[in-house]
Structures are given as C-alpha cells and as structure tokens.
Amino acid sequence: MKQSIKSLLILAAAVCFGAALSAQTQVKGHILEAQGEPLAFANILLLDAADSSFIKGEITDLDGTFTLAGLSTGSYRCEVSMVGYASQSIEFQLKKQTGVLSLGDIVLDGSQDLAEVEVTARKALVEVRADMLVFNVAASPSASGVNGLDLLRKAPGVKVDKDNNILLLGKAGVQIHINGSPSRLSGNDLATLLQNMTSDNIEAIEIISNPSSKYDAEGNAGIINLRLKKNPAQGFNGSLNSSFTQGEYLRYSNGFSMNYGGERIRASFELSRSEEDHADYFLDTKNQNGFVLDLDSDEVKHRTGYNMGFGLDVQLARRHSLSLTGRAIRNQNDNVLESTTRITLPGSTELDQLLVSQTLLNQSFRNSNFNLNHNWSIDKTSRFTTDVSFGKFNTRGFTQQPNTFFAADETTVLSVSDNEFDADTDIDMWSAKADYEKTWGQFTLSTGGKFARIATDNRFAFFNVGANGPVPDLDRTNDFTYTEQVAAAYAILDANVGKFLKLSAGLRVENTASRGRLMSIQQIDDTDVSRNYTNLFPNVGLSFNDGETHSLSLSVGRRITRPNYQNLNPFEKPLSQLTAWKGNPFLRPNYIMNYQATYAFRQKLTVTGQYSVTEDFFATIFEITGDDRNVIIPYNMGQVKQYSISASYPFEVTKFWEFTAFADGGHNTYRGNLEGTDIDLTQTTWSVRVQNNFKLPWGIFMDLTWERWSDWIWRGSIRVRGNQQVNVGFRKDFLDKRLQVRLTGSDVFRTTSDYFYNGNYGGIEIDGVRSFDNQRFGAGATWKFGNQKVKAAKRSRGAMEEELRRLNGGD
C-alpha cells in the first residue's frame, strides 16, 4: 500500500508541475514531394547556423512530419535530404515564445539526379536524454584499443567489480544488449563475450536505467545496449583497424570491415583478431576459527580471440524490409596462477604449514548467434514486426591443480595432492517475438509477445593425479543440466495529454518454467529442482517537455533478475586446496521496484533521482567447511534498499574546450540472515567524473577524463576502498580524413589498479588487496578505403532499426 501511495504522489506531482509551467516553443515541419505526397524517413539534420556544428538528427514519421525539441534560443539551419531529391536548407531563429514554431511544408524536388554528399558532424562525447544516457565511444580517443568489458568501465555511471559483475548506478542485475538484442548470457560467460569485443567496433553505449514494459523484465538495474558501428555510405567501402596498449603486458587488436550500400540491399562483413594478457594479483588474509591464512596469488590470463560479424538488409517491397545479422566469436584462454598460503594455528604467531599451489587453465570458447527481423509498415499509422534469434555457446576447459604442503621450515614436504579436471559447457538459446503498434490521433497502442528458451549442459570430470597418471574420481564428478523457458506478453498505451505532457502506462506478464538437474554418484540433496512462476511487471511513466527550457519525466516499474545457471549448480568446484565454489539450487529470483524522476533544464543540466527496493538480493559469502577450509556460495539476502541521485552538466568553456561534469551519490542498506550468517551493512557511495574535450591546433582532438569514487560494497558483504583515475586520449585525421591516428593513456598515474578490501562476518575476518594491470598506454589507427560518401537511402524501417530508434529515444 505504501508503495502504491508513493507512485500516486509521484504522478500527481508531475501533473501539477506540468500545469504550473507556461507553454514554450516546439519546432515542427512537414516534408512533401512535388506531387504533395508525404516523404517518410527523410533525413533531418539540425546545425548551428553560425559554425555549422551538428546539434541533432531526426527522420520524418510515416506522415512526413518531424519535431525538434529541447533547443535553447539561437540561430539554426535545418538540412533536409533524401535520395533522389534535391536537398533543402532552412535557416530560422528560435526565440523565447509560446506555442509551436512551424517551418510549414517543405517540398523536395525529385526531378534531378543528386550527387553524393559527405556529411561531417562531430558527436558529443556524452548525450544525456530523459530516458537514457548515451556514451559515444567513437567520439572518445581514450576509449580506443580496449575490449568491451574494459570499455564499460569508462562509461558514466557504470562500474565493473572485481568479479567482472556489471553495476549501473551501484545496482547489480544489468542486462547487456548488442544492437538492441539481448545477449542472454550472464556471469563469467557474459564477461568472456564482452572481452572478445573491441571498442574500435563499438559506436556507442546506451544506458537505460528504467526500461518500459516493451523490454524483457530481466535486469534489476536496467539495460546497457552496445551499438556497433555501421557505415552508411553508398557503394563499396571498408576500413582497416589496428590498436595496442602496453602496461605490464601487451594487448593488441587488428581487424577490417567491408560494406556495400545499394538502393535496396545493404551488406556488411567484419573480422578482427585480438590478443591480451591480464594480470590479477591477490594479497589476502583470512582469520577463521583462529586459523590465519595468508594468501599471495599471482595470475596471468592470456587470451587470443577472433570476432566475425555480418549483416544483410533488404528492402523487399515498399512496406516490407528484412534484416539478417550474425556473429561468431572464437577464442583461446591460457591462464597460469601461482599461489602460496601460509597457515598459522590458533593461539600461535608462528608458521605451521605452507601450501604452494598452481592452477593452469587451458580453455576454448565458441559463441555463434543469428538474428532475423521482418518489418511490415501496414499503413501510415500502424506497423508489425517479427524477430527470430538463435544462439549457441560452448566452452571446453582443462585445468591442472598441483598442490604441495610444506612444513614450517618451508622445505620438508608433508603431502602432495595433484588434481586435474575438465569443465565443459554447452548452451543453446532461441527466441521469437512479434510486436504491433497502432496510432489513433493522440494515442498509440503497442502490444506483443515473446517466447525464449535456454538449455545448458555443464559437465565436470575430476581426476586425482598419481605416479601412474590421472585416475577418475567419480565422487567429485558431475553433470548439471538447466533449462529455462520464458513466455511473455505486454501492452503499452501512450497518450499525448495536451501539447507538452505524455503519459505511458504498460503491463508485462511473464511465465518462467525452469528445471535444474544434477547427476552424480554422490548423495547430494536437491539434485532435481523445478520451478514454475508467473509475474506481473507494471511500468508507468509521465513526461513533460516544453520544447525549450524544462523537461521532467517520472516513472515507476517492477523488474526481475533470475539466478544464472552457474550459481544454481550445487556441486563443489575446487578453486584451490583450501577454497571451493559451490552453487545453490534454491536461489530464488530477486525482484525490484524502481522509482525514478529525471529533470532537465535547457537539455543541459540533468538531475535523476532513484529509489529502489530489492527483495531476495543475491549475495556471495565465504562459508566455513573445516578448520582452515571454506566454500564460496551464493544466497538470497533479505532486502536491499538503495537511494541514489545523479546530475550532469555539459559546458562550453571556450570554442576549443568543452567539459561535461557528472556526479552521483547513493545510500545502500544490505540486511539479511544467510544460513546463520548475519549481514547488516550500510554504505553511502558517491562518484564524480569530469570529461574534458579539447580542440587543439593542427586538427588534434583531445579528451581528458578524471574520475573519483567512494568506498563501495563487493559481493554484498565486503567493503572496498574507493579509488580515482585519469584517462587521456588524442586523435588526428590525415589524408582527407581517410587515416585516423589515436594515442591513449588509461589510469595514467596508477591510482585505480589496487583495490583494498575488508570484511567481518560469519566467523571470518578478511583483509586484502587485489591488483590489476590497469595503467596502460597505447596507440591505434584506422584507414578508410572505398567510397565514403553518404546517401540517405529511402527505405522502410527494419525491425532492428525500429529497436535502435526506440533505444535512441524516438517515439
């Protein structure tokens, strides 16, 4: 009841706010051909009349209309273009006035053959919109030459913790989309996928913190969409890319892309190869039951990867378009971990035993996925889209773990335990969805359904290694299978309430059926766990936009995060002789209620407030299983409450210096009893980020970013000390902009490579530091060949294009 009252108060406040504000100006236009027919999907570029700098872009709707909102007063030039038609240029001044500023009917002459035009516009590094934040990777020189996971660390509001879990505004449960399609991987598998992508192929990162009911309800923290680069030029063209960074170890990537753009067919192909070495060092002290375990661990992870993608867009007919995309990723991991653990007995300060161990991993990774989209523009007011996706993922891993216990003199061998194990995973995924949209005047109804299925098979074969070689240990061998099916349907009603208010109300229903089965000769409880549950996920939003000065959006939504299969396997997987990982088959999904308000002043100062309550939060703890042994296991925590506020402001200091300041703060409360382990943590967190863009002499662009963040909570139970970092990048174009050269520096002063942490719960005291190879300097280059001229091809919106338009904030 309290939550409902809060929701009603938020909506009432929005209505009052909208009624109190005076009406301001919107800029509208209507694009026609000479015969008077409306031109759908014509390209609209809004430029500054003084220096021709790019401000924003739009395309016309089915009836040929467009609306430009969120503009401050000033002089503008509107460029209207479409293939086969002469371009039009309209200049106008926007003054502070009420009502709607109409540019009227703009007629494009289609009687002449147009020459190709080249559009050059520099995008802002960060775009802050009412419903999302866009980090334009291509505009950031310092973002070159890193993998996809490291790139997320550079995005505003995004944090990647030491286990490679992705957090958004301090919240876990982020869903990663690629070109608008869910990746549907989680945990280590998702991290591996992102590490096999390179930032040089990513155009932008789009962050949606409170998605509508149209999107899957999965993901407590929202959606992060990686929008890949797509060359819009006509004819044949392509590019060659090469980049490297050097820290303690070398990382590099090389690749090329080929594109063809025709009137009815567009095709693309890309291939890249990358090779990386990652350092991961632990200095860790645990005190449990009086035993003191001092761990010194050094690991180097070597990865060689190949990433291949293709795309085909076909205009089948005037109202029908088809899009086929595919991607295949192959990589090889070779990791070497060396560790020593000094063991001290209770009541003593002298060394009792020394454990020297290794973990040698040889692992292959394969991922393939295909996506087919069809778009049918039924008429000017309705459209129907269908989408079918298939994916296949597998890993093959072989691990050796030699372990030797020494006496206190560190030379006398007490015992030797050498182990080997194979860990193989196969995942099959497919989904199908259909969406229908219809507009009646001021109302738009969107409805659709989706069915998705994922099936995993995880095989773990354990061997004891002796004088006669490896011998299978059936007691420690298992096969875990997991299937999950989600059927969903949704409906959303959007209504324009007057000139400036828009109401959106949606409801999504999802049914989940899952089953996890463990096959092992060990007598283990709960080897077959099935679930079937149905949930409702409402989402209500109200927005006000006067087109010039003020915009306000309020939203309330419910979401879910389901446990990934890796965390459901109840079998123990050894990480060392003293520590093992064990899943929990009774992990329940957690649910979150999100309340969000965003206010923008002149589309510059943007403030977002959030309040969320998560039930059955996933926490990971150490559980004592012997005097000096422990198991890492996930549990559901009772409740987590999170308050947060964030603000951003872009500012032009001079014509050659712009900066954008970000700040966010939050207060998180973690409380619960995890099988007798009490967790009661509160944490106030904050971060500040300043991104500077400089236009230097000789055509050099530079970006300089400083970021500082406070202490934070890791695994829901361990405090981590805050850090700060400085990143820098330079970019210059040569040879008529066909050659681009970049220089980069990450963590320039090595202030964010060491993470100090501590914890005290469940009879275990932990204190340590984990270090990474984050201080890196590098260079990159891109060579463009073939035709780089752009024609705005006349086409219907494909299904994927529609998804990206929605992600980009379009109506």
Coordinates of N, CA and C in Angstrom, one line a residue, residues 158 203 361 364 372 399 410 420 423 486 514 683 765:
V158 N 28.6 3.5 -14.8 CA 28.8 2.0 -14.9 C 30.1 1.6 -14.1
E203 N 30.1 1.8 -31.7 CA 29.8 3.2 -31.9 C 29.4 3.9 -30.7
L361 N 45.0 -23.3 -16.5 CA 43.8 -23.5 -17.3 C 44.0 -23.3 -18.8
S364 N 38.9 -23.2 -24.4 CA 38.4 -22.7 -25.7 C 37.0 -22.2 -25.5
L372 N 17.1 -12.7 -37.3 CA 16.3 -12.4 -38.5 C 15.1 -11.5 -38.1
T399 N 41.9 -28.1 -16.6 CA 42.6 -27.4 -15.5 C 43.5 -28.4 -14.8
E410 N 59.6 -24.8 5.4 CA 59.3 -24.5 4.0 C 60.1 -25.4 3.0
E420 N 43.4 -32.8 -11.5 CA 43.0 -32.3 -12.9 C 41.5 -32.4 -13.0
A423 N 36.1 -29.1 -17.4 CA 34.8 -28.4 -17.2 C 34.3 -27.9 -18.5
V486 N 10.8 -18.8 -20.9 CA 10.1 -17.6 -20.5 C 9.1 -17.2 -21.6
S514 N 11.5 -23.5 -15.2 CA 12.9 -23.8 -15.1 C 13.1 -25.2 -14.4
Q683 N 26.0 1.6 3.4 CA 27.1 2.2 2.7 C 26.6 3.5 1.9
E765 N 37.2 -13.1 9.3 CA 37.7 -11.8 9.1 C 38.6 -11.8 7.9

